[in-house]
Coordinates of C-alpha atoms and ligand atoms in Angstrom, one line a residue:
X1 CA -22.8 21.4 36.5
X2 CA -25.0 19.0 34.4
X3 CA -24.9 21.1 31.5
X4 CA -20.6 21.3 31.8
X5 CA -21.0 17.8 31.3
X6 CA -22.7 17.5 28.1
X7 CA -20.1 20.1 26.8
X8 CA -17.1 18.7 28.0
X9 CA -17.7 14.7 27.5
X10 CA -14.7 12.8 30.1
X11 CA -12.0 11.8 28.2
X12 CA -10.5 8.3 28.1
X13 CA -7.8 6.5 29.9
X14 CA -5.1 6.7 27.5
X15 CA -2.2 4.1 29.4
X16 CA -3.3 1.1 27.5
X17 CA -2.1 3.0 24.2
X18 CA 1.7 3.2 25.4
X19 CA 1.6 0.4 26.6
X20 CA 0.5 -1.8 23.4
X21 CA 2.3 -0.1 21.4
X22 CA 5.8 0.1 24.0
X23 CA 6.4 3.8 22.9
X24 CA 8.4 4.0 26.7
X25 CA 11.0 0.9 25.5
X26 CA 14.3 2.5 23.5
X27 CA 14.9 0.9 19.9
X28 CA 17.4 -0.7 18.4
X29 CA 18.2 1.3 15.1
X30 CA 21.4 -0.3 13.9
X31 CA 20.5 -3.6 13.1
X32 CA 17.7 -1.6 11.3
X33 CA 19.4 0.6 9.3
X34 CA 22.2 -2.0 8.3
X35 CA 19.7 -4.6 7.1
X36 CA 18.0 -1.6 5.2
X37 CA 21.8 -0.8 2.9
X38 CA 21.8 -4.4 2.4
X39 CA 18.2 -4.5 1.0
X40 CA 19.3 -1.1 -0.8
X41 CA 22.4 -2.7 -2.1
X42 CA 20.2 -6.3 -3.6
X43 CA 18.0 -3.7 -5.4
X44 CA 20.4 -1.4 -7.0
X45 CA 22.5 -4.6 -8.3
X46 CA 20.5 -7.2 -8.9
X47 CA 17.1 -6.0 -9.9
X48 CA 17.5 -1.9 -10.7
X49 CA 19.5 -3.2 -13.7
X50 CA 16.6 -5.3 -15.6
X51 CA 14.7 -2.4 -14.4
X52 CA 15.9 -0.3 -16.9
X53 CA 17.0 -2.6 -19.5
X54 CA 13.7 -3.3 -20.4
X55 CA 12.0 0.6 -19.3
X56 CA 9.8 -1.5 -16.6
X57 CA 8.8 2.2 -15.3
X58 CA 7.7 3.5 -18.2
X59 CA 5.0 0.2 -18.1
X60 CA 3.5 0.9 -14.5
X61 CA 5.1 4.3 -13.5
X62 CA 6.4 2.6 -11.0
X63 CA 9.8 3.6 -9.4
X64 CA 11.4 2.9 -6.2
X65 CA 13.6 5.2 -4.8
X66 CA 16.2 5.3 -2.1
X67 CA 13.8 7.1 0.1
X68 CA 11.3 4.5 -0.3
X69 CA 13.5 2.0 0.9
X70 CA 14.5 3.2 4.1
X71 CA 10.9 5.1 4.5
X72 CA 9.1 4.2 7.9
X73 CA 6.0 2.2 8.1
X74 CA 3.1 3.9 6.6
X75 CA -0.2 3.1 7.8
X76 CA -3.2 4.5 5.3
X77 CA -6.6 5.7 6.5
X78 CA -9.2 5.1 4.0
X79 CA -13.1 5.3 3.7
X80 CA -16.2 7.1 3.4
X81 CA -16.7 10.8 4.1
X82 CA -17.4 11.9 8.3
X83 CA -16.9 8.3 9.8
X84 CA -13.7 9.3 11.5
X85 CA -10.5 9.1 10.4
X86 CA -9.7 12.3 11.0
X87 CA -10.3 11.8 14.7
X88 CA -9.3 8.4 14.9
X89 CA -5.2 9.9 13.9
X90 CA -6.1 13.2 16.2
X91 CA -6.9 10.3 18.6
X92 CA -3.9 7.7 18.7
X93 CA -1.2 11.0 18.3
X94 CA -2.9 12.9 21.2
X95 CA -3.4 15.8 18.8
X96 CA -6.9 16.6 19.9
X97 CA -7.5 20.2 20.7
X98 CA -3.8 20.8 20.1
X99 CA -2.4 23.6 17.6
X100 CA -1.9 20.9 15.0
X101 CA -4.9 18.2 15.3
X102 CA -5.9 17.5 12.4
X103 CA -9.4 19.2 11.1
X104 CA -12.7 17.0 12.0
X105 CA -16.3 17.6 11.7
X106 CA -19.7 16.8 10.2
X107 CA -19.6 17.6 7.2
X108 CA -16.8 16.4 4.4
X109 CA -14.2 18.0 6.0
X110 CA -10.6 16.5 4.8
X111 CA -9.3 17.8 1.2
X112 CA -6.4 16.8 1.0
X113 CA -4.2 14.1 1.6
X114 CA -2.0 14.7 5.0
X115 CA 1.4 13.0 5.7
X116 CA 2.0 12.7 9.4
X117 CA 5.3 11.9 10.6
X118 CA 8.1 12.7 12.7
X119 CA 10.1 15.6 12.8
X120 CA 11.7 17.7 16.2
X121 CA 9.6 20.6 16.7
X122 CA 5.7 20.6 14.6
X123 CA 5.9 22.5 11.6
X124 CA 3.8 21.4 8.1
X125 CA 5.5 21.0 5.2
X126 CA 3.8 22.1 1.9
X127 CA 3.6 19.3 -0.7
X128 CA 5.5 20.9 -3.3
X129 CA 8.2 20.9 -0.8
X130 CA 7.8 17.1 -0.2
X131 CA 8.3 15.9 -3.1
X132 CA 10.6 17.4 -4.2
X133 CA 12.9 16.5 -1.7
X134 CA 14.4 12.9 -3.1
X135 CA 15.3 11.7 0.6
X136 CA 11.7 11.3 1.3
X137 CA 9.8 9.1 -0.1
X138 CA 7.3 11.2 -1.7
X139 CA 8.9 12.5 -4.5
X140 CA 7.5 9.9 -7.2
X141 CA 3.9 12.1 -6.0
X142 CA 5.5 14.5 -8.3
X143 CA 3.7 13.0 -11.3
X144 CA 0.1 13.3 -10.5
X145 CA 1.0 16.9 -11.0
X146 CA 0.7 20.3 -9.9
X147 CA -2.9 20.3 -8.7
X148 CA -2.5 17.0 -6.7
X149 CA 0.8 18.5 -4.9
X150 CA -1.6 21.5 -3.7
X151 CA -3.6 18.7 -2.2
X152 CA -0.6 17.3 -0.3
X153 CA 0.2 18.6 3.2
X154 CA 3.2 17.4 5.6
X155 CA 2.6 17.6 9.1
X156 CA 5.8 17.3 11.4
X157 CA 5.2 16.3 15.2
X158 CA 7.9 14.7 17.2
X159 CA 5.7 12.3 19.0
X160 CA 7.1 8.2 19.5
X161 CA 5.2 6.7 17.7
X162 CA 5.8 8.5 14.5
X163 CA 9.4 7.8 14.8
X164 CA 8.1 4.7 13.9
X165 CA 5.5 4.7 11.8
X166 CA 3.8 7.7 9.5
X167 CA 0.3 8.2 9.1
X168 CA -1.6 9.3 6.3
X169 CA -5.2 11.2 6.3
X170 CA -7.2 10.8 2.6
X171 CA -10.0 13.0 1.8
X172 CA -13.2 10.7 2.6
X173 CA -14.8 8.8 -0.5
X174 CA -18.1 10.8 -1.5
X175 CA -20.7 8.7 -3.6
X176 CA -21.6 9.8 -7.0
X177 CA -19.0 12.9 -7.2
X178 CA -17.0 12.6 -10.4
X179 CA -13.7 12.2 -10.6
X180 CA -12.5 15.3 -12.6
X181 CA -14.3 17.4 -9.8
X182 CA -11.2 16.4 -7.9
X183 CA -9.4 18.2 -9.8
X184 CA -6.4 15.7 -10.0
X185 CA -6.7 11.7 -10.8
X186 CA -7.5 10.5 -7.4
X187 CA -7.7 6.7 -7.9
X188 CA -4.5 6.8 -9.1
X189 CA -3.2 8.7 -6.1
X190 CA -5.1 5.9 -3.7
X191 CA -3.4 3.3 -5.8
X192 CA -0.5 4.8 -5.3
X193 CA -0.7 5.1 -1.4
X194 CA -2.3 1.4 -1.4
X195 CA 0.2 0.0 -3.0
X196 CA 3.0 1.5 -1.0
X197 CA 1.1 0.9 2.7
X198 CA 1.9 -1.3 4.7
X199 CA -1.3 -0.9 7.0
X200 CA -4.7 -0.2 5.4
X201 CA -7.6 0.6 7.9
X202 CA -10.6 1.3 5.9
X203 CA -13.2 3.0 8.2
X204 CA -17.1 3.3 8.5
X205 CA -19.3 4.2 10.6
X206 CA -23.0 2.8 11.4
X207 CA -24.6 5.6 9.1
X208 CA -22.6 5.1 6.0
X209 CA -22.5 1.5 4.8
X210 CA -24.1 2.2 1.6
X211 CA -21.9 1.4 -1.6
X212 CA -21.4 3.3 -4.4
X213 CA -18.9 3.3 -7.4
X214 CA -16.2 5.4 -5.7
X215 CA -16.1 2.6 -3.1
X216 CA -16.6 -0.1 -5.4
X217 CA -13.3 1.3 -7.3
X218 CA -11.6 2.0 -4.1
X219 CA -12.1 -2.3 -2.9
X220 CA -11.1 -3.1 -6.5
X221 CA -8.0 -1.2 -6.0
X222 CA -7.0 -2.8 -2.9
X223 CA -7.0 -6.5 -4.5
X224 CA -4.3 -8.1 -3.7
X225 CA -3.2 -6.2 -0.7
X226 CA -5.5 -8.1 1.5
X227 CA -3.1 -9.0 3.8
X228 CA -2.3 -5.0 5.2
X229 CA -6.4 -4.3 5.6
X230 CA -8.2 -4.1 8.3
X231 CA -12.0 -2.9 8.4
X232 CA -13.2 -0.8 11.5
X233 CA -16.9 -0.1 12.0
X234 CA -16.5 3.2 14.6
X235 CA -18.5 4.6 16.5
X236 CA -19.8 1.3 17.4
X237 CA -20.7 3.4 21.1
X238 CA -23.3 5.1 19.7
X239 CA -25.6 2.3 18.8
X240 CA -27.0 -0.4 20.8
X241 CA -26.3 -4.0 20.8
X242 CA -28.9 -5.0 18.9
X243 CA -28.6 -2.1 16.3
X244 CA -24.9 -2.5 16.4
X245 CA -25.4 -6.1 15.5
X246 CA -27.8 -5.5 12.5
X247 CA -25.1 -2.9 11.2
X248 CA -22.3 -5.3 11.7
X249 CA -23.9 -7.7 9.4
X250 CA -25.1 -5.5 7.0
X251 CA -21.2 -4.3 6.4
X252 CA -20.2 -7.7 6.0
X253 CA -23.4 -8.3 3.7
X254 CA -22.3 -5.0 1.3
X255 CA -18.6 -5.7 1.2
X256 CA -18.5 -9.3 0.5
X257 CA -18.7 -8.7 -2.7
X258 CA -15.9 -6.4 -3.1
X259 CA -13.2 -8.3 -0.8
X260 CA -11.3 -11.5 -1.3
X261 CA -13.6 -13.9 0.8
X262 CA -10.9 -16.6 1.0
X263 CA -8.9 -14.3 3.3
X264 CA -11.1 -12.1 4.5
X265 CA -9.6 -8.9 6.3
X266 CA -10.2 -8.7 10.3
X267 CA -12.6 -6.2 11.7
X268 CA -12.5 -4.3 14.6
X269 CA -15.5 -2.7 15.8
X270 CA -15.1 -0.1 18.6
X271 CA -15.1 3.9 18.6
X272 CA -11.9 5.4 18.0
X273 CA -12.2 9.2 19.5
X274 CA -10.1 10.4 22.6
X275 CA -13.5 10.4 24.7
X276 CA -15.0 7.9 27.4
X277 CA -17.0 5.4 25.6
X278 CA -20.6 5.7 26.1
X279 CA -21.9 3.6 29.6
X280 CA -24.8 1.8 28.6
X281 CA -23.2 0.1 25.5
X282 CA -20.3 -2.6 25.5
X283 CA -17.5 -0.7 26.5
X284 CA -15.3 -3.6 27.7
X285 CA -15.4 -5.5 24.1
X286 CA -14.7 -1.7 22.6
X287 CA -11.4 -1.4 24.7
X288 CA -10.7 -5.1 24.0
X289 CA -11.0 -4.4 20.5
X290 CA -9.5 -1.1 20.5
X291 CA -6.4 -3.0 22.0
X292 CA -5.7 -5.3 19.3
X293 CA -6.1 -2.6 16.8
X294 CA -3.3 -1.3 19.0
X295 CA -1.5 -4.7 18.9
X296 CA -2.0 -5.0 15.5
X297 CA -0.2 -1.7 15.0
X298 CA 2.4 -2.9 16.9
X299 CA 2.9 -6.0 14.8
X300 CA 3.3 -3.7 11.4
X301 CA 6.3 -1.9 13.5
X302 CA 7.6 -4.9 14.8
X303 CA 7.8 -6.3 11.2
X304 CA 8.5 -3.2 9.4
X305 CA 11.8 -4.6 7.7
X306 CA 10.4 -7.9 6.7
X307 CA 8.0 -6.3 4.9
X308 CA 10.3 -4.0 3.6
X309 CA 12.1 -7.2 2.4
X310 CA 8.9 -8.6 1.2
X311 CA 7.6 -5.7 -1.0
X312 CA 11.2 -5.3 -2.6
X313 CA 10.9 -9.2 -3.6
X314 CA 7.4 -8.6 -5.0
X315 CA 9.1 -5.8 -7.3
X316 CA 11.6 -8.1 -8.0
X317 CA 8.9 -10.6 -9.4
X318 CA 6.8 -8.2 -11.6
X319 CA 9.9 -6.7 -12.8
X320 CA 11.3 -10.2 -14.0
X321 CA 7.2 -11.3 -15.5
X322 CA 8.2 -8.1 -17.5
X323 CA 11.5 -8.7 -19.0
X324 CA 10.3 -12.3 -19.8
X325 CA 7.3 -10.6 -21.8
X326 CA 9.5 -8.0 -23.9
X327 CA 11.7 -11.0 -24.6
X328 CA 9.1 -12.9 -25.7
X329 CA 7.9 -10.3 -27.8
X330 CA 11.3 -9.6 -29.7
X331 CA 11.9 -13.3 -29.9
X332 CA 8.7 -14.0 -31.6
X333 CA 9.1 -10.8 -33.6
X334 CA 12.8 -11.9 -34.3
X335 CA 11.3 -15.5 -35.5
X336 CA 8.7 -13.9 -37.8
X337 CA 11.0 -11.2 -39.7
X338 CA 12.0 -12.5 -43.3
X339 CA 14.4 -10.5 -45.6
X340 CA 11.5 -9.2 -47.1
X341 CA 9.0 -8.4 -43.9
X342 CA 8.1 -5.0 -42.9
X343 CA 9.3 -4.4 -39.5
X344 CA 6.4 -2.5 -38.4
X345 CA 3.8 -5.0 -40.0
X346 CA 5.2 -7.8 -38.3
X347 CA 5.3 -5.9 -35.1
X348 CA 1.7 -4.4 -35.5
X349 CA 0.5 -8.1 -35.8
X350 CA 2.0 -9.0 -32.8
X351 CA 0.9 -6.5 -30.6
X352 CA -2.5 -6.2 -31.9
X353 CA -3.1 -10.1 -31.3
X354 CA -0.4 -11.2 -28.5
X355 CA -2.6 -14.1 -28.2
X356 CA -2.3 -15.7 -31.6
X357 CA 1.5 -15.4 -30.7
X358 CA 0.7 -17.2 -27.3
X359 CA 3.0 -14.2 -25.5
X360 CA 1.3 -14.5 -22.5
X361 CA 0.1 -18.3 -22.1
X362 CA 3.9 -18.7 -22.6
X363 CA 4.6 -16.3 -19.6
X364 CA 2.0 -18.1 -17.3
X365 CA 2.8 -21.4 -18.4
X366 CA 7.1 -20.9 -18.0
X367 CA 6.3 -18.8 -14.6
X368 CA 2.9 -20.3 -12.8
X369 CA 2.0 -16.8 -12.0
X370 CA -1.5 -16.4 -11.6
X371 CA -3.6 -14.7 -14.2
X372 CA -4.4 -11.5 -12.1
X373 CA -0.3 -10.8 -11.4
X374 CA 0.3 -10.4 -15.2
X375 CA 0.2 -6.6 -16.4
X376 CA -2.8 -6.3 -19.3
X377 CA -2.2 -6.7 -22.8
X378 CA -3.4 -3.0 -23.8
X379 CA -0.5 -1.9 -21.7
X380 CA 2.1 -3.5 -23.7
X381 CA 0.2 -1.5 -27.0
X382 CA 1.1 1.3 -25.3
X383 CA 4.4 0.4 -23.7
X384 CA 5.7 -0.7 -27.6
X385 CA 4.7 2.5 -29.4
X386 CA 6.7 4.8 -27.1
X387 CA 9.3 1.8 -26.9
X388 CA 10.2 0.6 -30.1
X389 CA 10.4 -3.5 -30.1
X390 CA 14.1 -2.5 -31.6
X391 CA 15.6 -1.2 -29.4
X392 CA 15.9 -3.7 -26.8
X393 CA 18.2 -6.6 -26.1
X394 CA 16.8 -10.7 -25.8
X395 CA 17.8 -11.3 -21.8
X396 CA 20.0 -14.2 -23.4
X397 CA 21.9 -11.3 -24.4
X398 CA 22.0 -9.5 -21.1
X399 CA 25.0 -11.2 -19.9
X400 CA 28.7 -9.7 -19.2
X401 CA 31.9 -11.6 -18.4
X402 CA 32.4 -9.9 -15.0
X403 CA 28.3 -9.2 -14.2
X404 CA 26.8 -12.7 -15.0
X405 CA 23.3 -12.6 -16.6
X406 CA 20.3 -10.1 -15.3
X407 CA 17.8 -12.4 -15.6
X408 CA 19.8 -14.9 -13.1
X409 CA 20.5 -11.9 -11.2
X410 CA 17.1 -11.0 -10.6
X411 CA 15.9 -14.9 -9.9
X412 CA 19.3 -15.3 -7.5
X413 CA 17.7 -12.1 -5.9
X414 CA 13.9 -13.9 -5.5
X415 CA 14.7 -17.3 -4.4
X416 CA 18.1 -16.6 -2.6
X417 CA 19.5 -13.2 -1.6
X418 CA 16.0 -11.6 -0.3
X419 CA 15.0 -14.7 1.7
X420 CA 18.5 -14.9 3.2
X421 CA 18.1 -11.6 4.1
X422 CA 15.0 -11.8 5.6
X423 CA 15.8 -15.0 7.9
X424 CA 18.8 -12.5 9.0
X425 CA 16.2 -10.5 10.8
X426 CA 13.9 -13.6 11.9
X427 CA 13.7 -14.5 15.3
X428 CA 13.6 -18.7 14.2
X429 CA 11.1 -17.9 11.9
X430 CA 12.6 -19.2 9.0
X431 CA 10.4 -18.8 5.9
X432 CA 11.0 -21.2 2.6
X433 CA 11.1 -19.7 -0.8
X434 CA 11.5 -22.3 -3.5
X435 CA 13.2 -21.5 -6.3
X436 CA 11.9 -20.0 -9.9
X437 CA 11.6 -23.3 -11.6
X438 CA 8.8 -25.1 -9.2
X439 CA 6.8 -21.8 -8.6
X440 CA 7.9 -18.9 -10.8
X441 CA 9.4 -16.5 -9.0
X442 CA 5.0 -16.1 -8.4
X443 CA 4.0 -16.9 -5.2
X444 CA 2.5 -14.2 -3.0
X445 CA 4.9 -13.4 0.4
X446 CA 3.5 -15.1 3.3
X447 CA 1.1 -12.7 5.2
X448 CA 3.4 -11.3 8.1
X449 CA 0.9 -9.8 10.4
X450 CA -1.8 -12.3 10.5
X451 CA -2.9 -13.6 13.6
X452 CA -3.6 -16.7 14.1
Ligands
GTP501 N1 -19.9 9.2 18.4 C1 -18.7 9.2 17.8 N2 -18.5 10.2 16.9 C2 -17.3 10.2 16.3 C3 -16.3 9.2 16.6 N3 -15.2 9.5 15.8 C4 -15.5 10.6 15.2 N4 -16.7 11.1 15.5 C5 -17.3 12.3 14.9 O1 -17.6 12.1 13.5 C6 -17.4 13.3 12.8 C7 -16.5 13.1 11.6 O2 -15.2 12.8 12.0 P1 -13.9 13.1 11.1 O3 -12.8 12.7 11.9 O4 -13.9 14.5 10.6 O5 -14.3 12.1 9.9 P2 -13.4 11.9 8.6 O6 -13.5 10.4 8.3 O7 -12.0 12.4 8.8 O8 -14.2 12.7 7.5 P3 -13.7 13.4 6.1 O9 -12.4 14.0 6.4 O10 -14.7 14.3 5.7 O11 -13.5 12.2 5.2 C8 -16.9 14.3 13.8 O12 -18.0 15.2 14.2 C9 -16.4 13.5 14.9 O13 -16.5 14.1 16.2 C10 -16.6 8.2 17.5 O14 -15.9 7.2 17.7 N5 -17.9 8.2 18.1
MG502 MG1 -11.0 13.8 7.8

């Protein structure tokens, strides 16, 4: 019977999981999905338009479509190779030892990034498939290209919580493999995931706190997203106190370099895996800690259209920080054509040396946005030779009798339309934003899932 034991470990108590998380209490959806047309409808009027007037996609490849507005939450599982993630989503979704649970193991065993959300009966859906359906929000996936889309796999399951949030599985970060062995650019894929999450757990486990450039690139990438990350050392029940302690400050010790130290993300240490936790270790702080992962969750669902609201608006501001730089650019390119100039001289000079010009100091200085919010100079050098300088309009001449101006359009949208919206949805919470002339348009949406 002793040796059944060892093969067949207890599992744990699962109740605390529905409960957190309230996946037995109905929703309401209609309030949902009519705050979501509103947000739809601010976006296609006030800030889609300067959008295209001044090709902001074709500066950071970065378009938002329908199905990205009304998408679900999506909570990203980052991190080293074998410390769990795998198991941790197996886990939470009750897939483990089920048709569908997602592959785990020793070795690296995910290849390819895994979509898990709802749908009525389990099926996968191939990649290909995914993106190129436009109601979903995966179609913009498209352009990491044919290879990446073989490494993108759907997984439908009609569990409760996936009809409110989707999960997604990443192949686990492997030190010193390059890049092209991938196969497909897979920072930009992360980036692309990163900046679209609005949860970001970032696993590791006791064994695997060592870090490399692939995890070095991954924390650089996740600047500025601070607020959505949480760290989780698993498997903390394998390791005694003591040992568990030592690891704990070595992970802080290796990552504070690489994270914003100001606000540094919560950590929750515990063992996520569908088993009892180990008896001789701390198994009441795990489950403590296991529920407030839980709880945190629960916040991200609870929140889901404020920060829906919130990452619209930060849109909003990089697209606006863009058409004030192409205006710039044509203005000053505009004030230094004479009758006699060579258009493309005068242009070359500018772009080569947007300093001398003071393009930029102008943008920070007219905007208060901070240094790390403006795009880079190189892009523009790129940006302008597929883009000729000629062919756009100054925003003082993006106006129309019945329209108004798109610049004003964009900044009613910041400061007014967005906020209003959001306080619709707030339960008294009533956040301030002033308006573009104190702070630019620039300041960073309040951190909506903090704890205090
Ligand atoms: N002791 C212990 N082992 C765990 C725990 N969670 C996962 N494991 C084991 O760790 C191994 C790796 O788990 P995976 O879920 O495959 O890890 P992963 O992060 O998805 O790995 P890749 O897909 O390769 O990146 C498996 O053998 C799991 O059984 C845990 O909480 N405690
Ligand atoms: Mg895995």
């Amino acid at each position: 019977e002793e040796v059944e034991d060892v093969l067949e470990p207890p599992m744990r108590e699962r109740s605390h999981i529905d409960a957190t998380l309230r996946l037995n209490e109905e929703t309401k959806s209609d309030d949902y999905s009519a705050t979501l047309q509103r947000l739809k409808k601010i976006y296609h009027t006030a800030v889609r338009p300067l959008e295209q007037a001044y090709k902001y996609n074709e500066l950071r490849q970065y378009e938002i479509t329908d199905g990205e507005i009304t998408s679900k939450p999506m909570v990203l599982f980052l991190g080293p190779w074998s410390v769990g993630k795998s198991t941790m989503i197996n886990y939470l979704l009750e897939l483990t030892d089920s048709a569908h649970q997602l592959y785990t193991g020793a070795e690296p065993t995910t290849s390819e990034f895994t979509v898990i959300m709802h749908g009525e009966k389990t099926r996968s859906v191939e990649g290909i498939v995914m993106a190129a359906d436009s109601a979903r929000s995966f179609s913009p996936l498209e352009k990491f290209g044919q290879n990446f889309l073989e490494k993108l796999v759907g997984i439908e399951i009609p569990h409760k919580l996936l009809e409110r949030v989707s999960f997604v599985d990443t192949p686990g970060i492997i030190e010193n493999r390059k890049q092209q062995e991938r196969g497909y650019p897979f920072n930009d894929v992360c980036q692309w995931f990163i900046d679209r999450a609005d949860l970001i757990f970032v696993v590791f486990d006791p064994t695997k706190l060592d870090v490399g450039l692939e995890l070095e690139m991954l924390f650089r990438q996740l600047k500025g997203r601070e607020s959505q990350i949480r760290i989780i050392l698993n498997k903390a029940d394998s390791l005694a106190t003591q040992e568990l302690m030592r690891v704990y400050g070595a992970l802080f010790w290796s990552l504070a370099p690489l994270i914003n130290v100001t606000e540094p993300p919560r950590v929750y240490v515990s063992s996520f895996w569908p088993y009892e936790y180990n008896p001789e270790t701390h198994k009441d702080l795990f489950l403590k800690e296991e529920i407030s992962l839980l709880e945190d969750l629960n916040q991200v669902i609870e929140n889901r259209l404020e920060n829906k609201i919130a990452f619209i608006r930060q849109h909003a501001i990089r697209v606006r920080i863009h058409a004030l730089l192409v205006d710039r650019y044509l203005q000053t390119f505009k004030d230094k054509m004479t009758f006699f100039s060579d258009a493309e001289l005068v242009f070359n000079e500018i772009v080569e040396d947007p300093d001398k010009f003071y393009i930029f100091k102008s943008i920070l200085a007219k905007t208060n946005v901070s240094k790390f919010d403006l795009p880079n100079r190189e892009a523009y050098g790129d940006f302008f030779g597929i883009n000729p300088i000629a062919s756009f309009k100054l925003l003082s001449q993006q106006c129309s009798y019945m329209g108004g101006c798109l610049l004003e359009k964009i900044e009613r949208a910041i400061t007014h339309e967005l906020p209003v919206l959001l306080e619709s949805i707030g339960s008294g919470k009533n956040p301030t934003f002033p308006s573009c002339d104190t702070t630019g348009c620039g300041e960073k949406p309040k951190n909506r899932y903090k704890k205090n």
